[in-house]
Amino acid sequence: MMRVMVVGAGAMGCLFGARFAAAGAPVLLLDVDAVHVEAIRSRGLRLVELNGEEKTVRLDAVCEPAVWDAPADLVLVMVKSYATKQALRLVHPESIAPHTVFLSLQNGMGNGEILAELVGAHRVLVGVTAQGATKVAPGVVRHGGVGPTSFGSLSGNEPAGVSSLLQLFAAAGLEASYRHDIRNLLWQKLCVNVGINAVTALCGIDNGRVAALDPARKLCEAAVMEAVTVARAEGAVLPDDMVDRVLSVAQATASNRSSMRQDVENFRPTEIDAINGVVVRYALRHGLTAPVNWTLTQLVKIRELTYGDGKHKAEPSG
Ligand code: PAF
C-alpha cells in the first residue's frame, strides 16, 4: 500500500487521509493548525460519514517538517491555492524519494505549475474531485458529498505509480480515474468556481441562489462565458452547455456555503487569484479581456483588504 503524506489537513485533506489510513495505508498529515494537529494526534481523526456512521482513524499528524520513517510514495497537496509554495516547506526533503508522486486536487488553476517548479513536472499529477467535506471541529470532519476524482499528468507523460494510486483510491472506497484530458476537466471545474464562488462570497448567498436569483444568475453566466472563451483560447475543449452545467452544480449544492464565501465570512484570504483572477490573466495572453472576472476579482480583493473594518468602526472612538 502506498505511503501517503497529505499536505493540508483541512476538511478534504482529512477526508482522503482518513479513508486511505482506514484502508491500511500509512498516512502522515501535515498542517500548520497546531490545535487541529494536536486533536488528531491525541484522539485520532474522527470522520463522520454520509450515512451518519462515525469512525476514529489513527494516523500521524505534524505541524512542522518531520522526517518520516520511510519516504512517501504519494504527497497529496490539499492546501488553498495561495499557500502551495509555503506548505511544501512542511515536507522534509528526507521524506521524499525520486519515485514520490505529487498529486494536487486543489481548487483553481496553476497549482500544478507551482508544484512542477518545486519538484519537477515529471512527477506532478493534477486533478479535480467532486467529493465534499466540512471540518466540524479540531480533529473532526464530516463527509458531505460523494463524487468522482479524476487526475492526470501535468507533463503529459504518465508517471510510474499511477496504477498503485488507483488501487489506493479503490481500497479507500473512493471512485477515481486517470485521464489524459485532465486539462479540459480542470477548466470545467474552474468554470464552476468562476461562476459560483465570487458571486456567493460577495453577496453572502448560498450556492442555490446563484441559479434562483435573476441578477446573480446573470453575473454567473457572464463570468462563465468569459472563462469559456479564455479556456478555448488556451486550447481546452469545453462542452457547449458549460453555463447550464455550472447552474446545475449551483442547484445540486444549493444549501452549500461556497469555499470562498466561507473564507470571506471568516476573514481569511481567498483563492480569487487562482479562480477569477486566472481568467483575467490568461485572457491577456490571447489579447482578450475579461471585464466581469476583473470586476469580481477587484471586489473580492477589496473585501479581503477591509476585513474587520465594520467591527473597527463600531468600536467607541476616543
Ligand atoms: O469551492 C467550492 O465551494 C466548491 O468547489 C463548489 C463546487 C463551488 C461547491 O460549493
Coordinates of C-alpha atoms and ligand atoms in Angstrom, one line a residue:
M1 CA 0.0 0.0 0.0
M2 CA 1.3 3.5 -0.8
R3 CA 2.7 5.6 1.9
V4 CA 0.8 8.9 1.8
M5 CA 1.7 12.4 3.0
V6 CA -1.2 14.8 3.0
V7 CA -0.2 18.5 2.9
G8 CA -3.1 20.5 4.2
A9 CA -5.3 18.7 6.8
G10 CA -8.4 20.8 6.1
A11 CA -11.7 19.0 5.5
M12 CA -10.8 17.5 2.2
G13 CA -7.2 16.5 3.2
C14 CA -8.6 14.8 6.3
L15 CA -11.3 13.0 4.3
F16 CA -8.8 11.5 1.9
G17 CA -6.2 10.9 4.7
A18 CA -8.7 9.1 6.9
R19 CA -10.1 6.9 4.1
F20 CA -6.5 6.0 2.9
A21 CA -5.5 5.2 6.5
A22 CA -8.7 3.2 7.2
A23 CA -7.8 1.2 4.0
G24 CA -4.4 0.3 5.6
A25 CA -2.1 2.9 4.1
P26 CA 0.5 4.6 6.3
V27 CA -0.6 8.3 6.4
L28 CA 1.1 11.4 7.7
L29 CA -1.0 14.7 7.8
L30 CA 0.9 18.0 7.6
D31 CA -0.8 21.2 8.7
V32 CA 0.0 24.5 10.4
D33 CA -3.1 24.4 12.6
A34 CA -1.5 23.2 15.9
V35 CA -4.8 22.7 17.7
H36 CA -6.2 20.6 14.9
V37 CA -3.0 18.5 14.7
E38 CA -2.9 18.0 18.4
A39 CA -6.5 16.8 18.4
I40 CA -5.7 14.3 15.7
R41 CA -2.6 13.1 17.5
S42 CA -4.2 12.7 20.9
R43 CA -7.7 11.4 20.0
G44 CA -7.4 10.3 16.3
L45 CA -9.2 11.8 13.4
R46 CA -13.0 11.4 13.7
L47 CA -14.7 11.0 10.3
V48 CA -18.5 11.3 10.2
E49 CA -19.6 9.5 7.1
L50 CA -22.6 10.5 4.9
N51 CA -24.8 7.8 6.5
G52 CA -24.0 9.2 10.0
E53 CA -21.6 6.4 10.8
E54 CA -18.6 7.7 12.7
K55 CA -15.1 6.2 12.7
T56 CA -12.0 7.3 14.5
V57 CA -8.9 6.7 12.5
R58 CA -5.4 6.7 14.0
L59 CA -2.8 8.4 11.8
D60 CA 0.3 10.6 12.2
A61 CA 0.0 14.4 12.1
V62 CA 2.6 17.1 12.5
C63 CA 2.8 20.8 12.1
E64 CA 6.4 21.2 11.3
P65 CA 8.8 19.4 8.9
A66 CA 9.5 15.9 10.2
V67 CA 11.5 13.0 8.8
W68 CA 9.1 10.1 8.3
D69 CA 10.4 6.6 9.0
A70 CA 10.5 5.9 5.2
P71 CA 9.9 8.2 2.2
A72 CA 6.4 8.9 1.0
D73 CA 5.2 7.3 -2.3
L74 CA 2.5 10.0 -2.7
V75 CA 2.3 13.6 -1.5
L76 CA -1.3 14.7 -1.8
V77 CA -1.5 18.5 -1.9
M78 CA -4.8 19.9 -0.5
V79 CA -3.9 23.4 0.8
K80 CA -5.5 26.6 -0.5
S81 CA -4.0 27.6 -3.8
Y82 CA -2.2 30.7 -2.5
A83 CA -0.5 28.5 0.2
T84 CA 1.0 25.8 -2.1
K85 CA 4.6 27.0 -2.1
Q86 CA 4.8 27.7 1.6
A87 CA 3.0 24.5 2.6
L88 CA 5.5 22.4 0.6
R89 CA 8.1 23.6 3.1
L90 CA 6.4 21.3 5.6
V91 CA 7.6 18.3 3.6
H92 CA 11.0 17.3 4.9
P93 CA 13.4 16.6 1.9
E94 CA 14.4 13.3 3.5
S95 CA 10.7 12.2 3.5
I96 CA 10.6 12.2 -0.3
A97 CA 12.3 9.9 -2.8
P98 CA 12.9 10.1 -6.6
H99 CA 9.8 8.0 -7.2
T100 CA 7.5 10.1 -5.0
V101 CA 4.5 11.4 -6.9
F102 CA 2.8 14.7 -6.0
L103 CA -1.0 15.0 -6.6
S104 CA -2.8 18.3 -6.4
L105 CA -6.6 18.2 -6.0
Q106 CA -6.8 21.9 -5.1
N107 CA -9.3 24.5 -6.4
G108 CA -8.2 26.9 -9.1
M109 CA -5.7 26.8 -11.9
G110 CA -1.9 27.0 -11.7
N111 CA -1.3 24.8 -8.7
G112 CA 0.4 22.0 -10.8
E113 CA 2.7 24.5 -12.3
I114 CA 3.8 25.8 -8.9
L115 CA 4.4 22.2 -7.8
A116 CA 6.3 21.5 -11.0
E117 CA 8.7 24.4 -10.3
L118 CA 9.4 22.9 -6.8
V119 CA 9.6 19.2 -7.6
G120 CA 9.8 18.7 -11.4
A121 CA 6.8 18.3 -13.8
H122 CA 7.6 14.7 -14.5
R123 CA 6.1 13.6 -11.1
V124 CA 3.2 16.0 -10.8
L125 CA -0.4 14.9 -11.2
V126 CA -3.2 17.4 -11.1
G127 CA -6.9 16.6 -10.7
V128 CA -10.4 17.5 -9.7
T129 CA -12.7 15.9 -7.2
A130 CA -16.4 16.1 -6.6
Q131 CA -16.0 14.7 -3.0
G132 CA -17.2 17.2 -0.4
A133 CA -16.3 17.5 3.3
T134 CA -16.6 20.0 6.1
K135 CA -14.4 20.5 9.2
V136 CA -16.7 20.4 12.1
A137 CA -14.2 20.9 15.0
P138 CA -10.5 20.3 15.5
G139 CA -9.9 16.6 14.7
V140 CA -13.5 16.1 13.4
V141 CA -14.5 16.1 9.7
R142 CA -17.9 15.4 8.1
H143 CA -18.1 13.7 4.7
G144 CA -20.6 15.9 2.8
G145 CA -20.9 14.6 -0.7
V146 CA -19.7 11.7 -2.9
G147 CA -18.4 12.1 -6.4
P148 CA -15.6 11.0 -8.7
T149 CA -12.0 12.1 -8.5
S150 CA -10.0 12.4 -11.8
F151 CA -6.4 13.1 -12.2
G152 CA -3.8 13.2 -15.0
S153 CA -0.2 14.2 -15.6
L154 CA 0.9 17.8 -15.9
S155 CA 3.7 16.9 -18.3
G156 CA 1.6 14.6 -20.5
N157 CA 3.7 11.5 -19.5
E158 CA 2.1 9.1 -17.1
P159 CA 4.4 8.8 -14.1
A160 CA 5.1 5.3 -12.6
G161 CA 2.9 4.8 -9.6
V162 CA -0.4 5.7 -11.2
S163 CA -1.8 2.1 -11.0
S164 CA -0.8 1.9 -7.3
L165 CA -2.6 5.3 -6.8
L166 CA -5.7 4.0 -8.5
Q167 CA -5.6 0.9 -6.3
L168 CA -5.2 3.1 -3.2
F169 CA -8.4 5.1 -4.1
A170 CA -10.3 1.8 -4.8
A171 CA -9.2 0.3 -1.5
A172 CA -10.4 3.5 0.2
G173 CA -13.8 3.2 -1.5
L174 CA -13.2 6.4 -3.5
E175 CA -14.1 6.4 -7.2
A176 CA -11.1 7.7 -9.2
S177 CA -9.8 7.6 -12.8
Y178 CA -6.6 8.6 -14.7
R179 CA -7.4 11.0 -17.5
H180 CA -5.3 12.0 -20.5
D181 CA -7.7 15.0 -21.0
I182 CA -7.2 16.4 -17.5
R183 CA -6.7 20.0 -18.6
N184 CA -10.2 20.0 -20.0
L185 CA -11.6 18.8 -16.7
L186 CA -9.5 21.4 -14.8
W187 CA -11.1 24.1 -16.9
Q188 CA -14.6 22.7 -16.4
K189 CA -14.0 22.8 -12.6
L190 CA -12.6 26.3 -12.9
C191 CA -15.7 27.4 -14.7
V192 CA -17.8 26.1 -11.8
N193 CA -15.7 28.0 -9.3
V194 CA -15.6 31.1 -11.5
G195 CA -19.4 31.2 -11.7
I196 CA -20.3 30.4 -8.1
N197 CA -17.6 31.3 -5.7
A198 CA -17.1 35.1 -6.0
V199 CA -20.8 35.8 -6.5
T200 CA -21.8 33.8 -3.4
A201 CA -18.9 35.4 -1.4
L202 CA -19.7 38.9 -2.4
C203 CA -23.5 38.6 -2.0
G204 CA -23.4 36.3 1.1
I205 CA -25.8 33.8 -0.6
D206 CA -26.0 30.0 -0.6
N207 CA -25.0 28.3 -3.9
G208 CA -28.6 27.6 -4.9
R209 CA -29.4 31.3 -5.1
V210 CA -26.9 31.8 -7.9
A211 CA -29.3 29.9 -10.1
A212 CA -32.5 31.1 -8.4
L213 CA -31.9 34.9 -8.3
D214 CA -32.0 36.5 -11.7
P215 CA -29.2 39.1 -11.2
A216 CA -26.9 36.5 -9.5
R217 CA -27.6 34.1 -12.4
K218 CA -26.8 36.8 -15.0
L219 CA -23.5 37.6 -13.2
C220 CA -22.6 33.9 -13.0
E221 CA -23.4 33.4 -16.7
A222 CA -21.3 36.4 -17.8
A223 CA -18.3 35.3 -15.8
V224 CA -18.5 31.7 -17.0
M225 CA -18.9 32.8 -20.7
E226 CA -15.7 34.8 -20.4
A227 CA -13.9 31.8 -18.8
V228 CA -15.1 29.5 -21.6
T229 CA -13.7 31.9 -24.2
V230 CA -10.4 32.1 -22.5
A231 CA -10.3 28.3 -21.9
R232 CA -10.9 27.7 -25.6
A233 CA -8.1 30.2 -26.5
E234 CA -5.9 28.1 -24.2
G235 CA -6.8 25.0 -26.3
A236 CA -9.2 23.4 -23.8
V237 CA -12.2 21.6 -25.1
L238 CA -15.3 22.5 -23.2
P239 CA -18.9 21.5 -23.6
D240 CA -21.3 24.0 -25.3
D241 CA -23.6 23.9 -22.4
M242 CA -20.9 24.9 -19.8
V243 CA -23.1 27.7 -18.4
D244 CA -26.0 25.3 -17.8
R245 CA -23.6 22.8 -16.1
V246 CA -22.4 25.5 -13.7
L247 CA -26.0 26.4 -12.8
S248 CA -26.8 22.7 -12.3
V249 CA -23.9 22.5 -9.8
A250 CA -25.2 25.6 -8.0
Q251 CA -28.6 23.8 -7.8
A252 CA -27.1 20.4 -6.8
T253 CA -25.2 22.2 -4.0
A254 CA -28.0 24.6 -3.2
S255 CA -27.5 24.8 0.6
N256 CA -23.7 24.9 0.5
R257 CA -21.8 27.9 1.5
S258 CA -19.1 28.0 -1.2
S259 CA -15.5 27.8 0.0
M260 CA -14.8 31.4 -1.0
R261 CA -17.9 32.6 0.9
Q262 CA -16.6 30.7 4.0
D263 CA -13.2 32.3 3.6
V264 CA -14.7 35.8 3.3
E265 CA -17.1 35.3 6.3
N266 CA -14.2 34.0 8.4
F267 CA -11.9 36.9 7.3
R268 CA -9.5 34.5 5.6
P269 CA -7.5 35.0 2.4
T270 CA -9.5 33.7 -0.6
E271 CA -8.5 31.8 -3.8
I272 CA -9.7 34.6 -6.0
D273 CA -6.3 34.9 -7.8
A274 CA -6.4 31.2 -8.8
I275 CA -10.0 31.4 -9.9
N276 CA -11.5 34.6 -11.5
G277 CA -8.0 36.2 -11.5
V278 CA -6.7 33.4 -13.7
V279 CA -9.4 34.2 -16.3
V280 CA -8.2 37.8 -16.4
R281 CA -4.5 37.0 -16.6
Y282 CA -4.9 34.2 -19.2
A283 CA -7.2 36.5 -21.3
L284 CA -4.4 39.0 -21.7
R285 CA -2.1 36.3 -23.1
H286 CA -4.5 36.0 -26.0
G287 CA -5.3 39.7 -26.5
L288 CA -8.7 39.2 -24.9
T289 CA -10.3 40.9 -21.9
A290 CA -12.5 39.5 -19.1
P291 CA -14.2 42.6 -17.6
V292 CA -16.7 40.6 -15.5
N293 CA -14.0 38.5 -13.9
W294 CA -11.8 41.5 -13.5
T295 CA -14.6 43.3 -11.6
L296 CA -15.3 40.2 -9.4
T297 CA -11.6 39.9 -8.6
Q298 CA -11.3 43.5 -7.6
L299 CA -14.4 43.4 -5.4
V300 CA -13.2 40.3 -3.6
K301 CA -9.8 41.9 -3.1
I302 CA -11.5 45.0 -1.6
R303 CA -13.3 42.6 0.8
E304 CA -10.0 41.0 1.8
L305 CA -8.3 44.3 2.4
T306 CA -11.2 45.6 4.6
Y307 CA -11.8 42.6 6.8
G308 CA -12.7 43.8 10.2
D309 CA -13.3 47.4 9.2
G310 CA -17.0 47.2 10.2
K311 CA -16.0 45.9 13.6
H312 CA -13.4 48.6 14.0
K313 CA -15.9 51.4 13.2
A314 CA -18.4 50.0 15.7
E315 CA -15.9 50.5 18.5
P316 CA -16.3 53.7 20.5
S317 CA -13.8 56.3 19.5
G318 CA -11.5 58.4 21.7
Ligands
PAF1 O1 -15.4 25.8 -3.9 C1 -16.5 25.4 -3.7 O2 -17.2 25.8 -2.8 C2 -16.9 24.2 -4.5 O3 -15.9 23.9 -5.4 C3 -18.3 24.3 -5.2 C4 -18.4 23.3 -6.2 C5 -18.5 25.7 -5.8 C6 -19.4 24.0 -4.2 O4 -19.6 24.8 -3.1

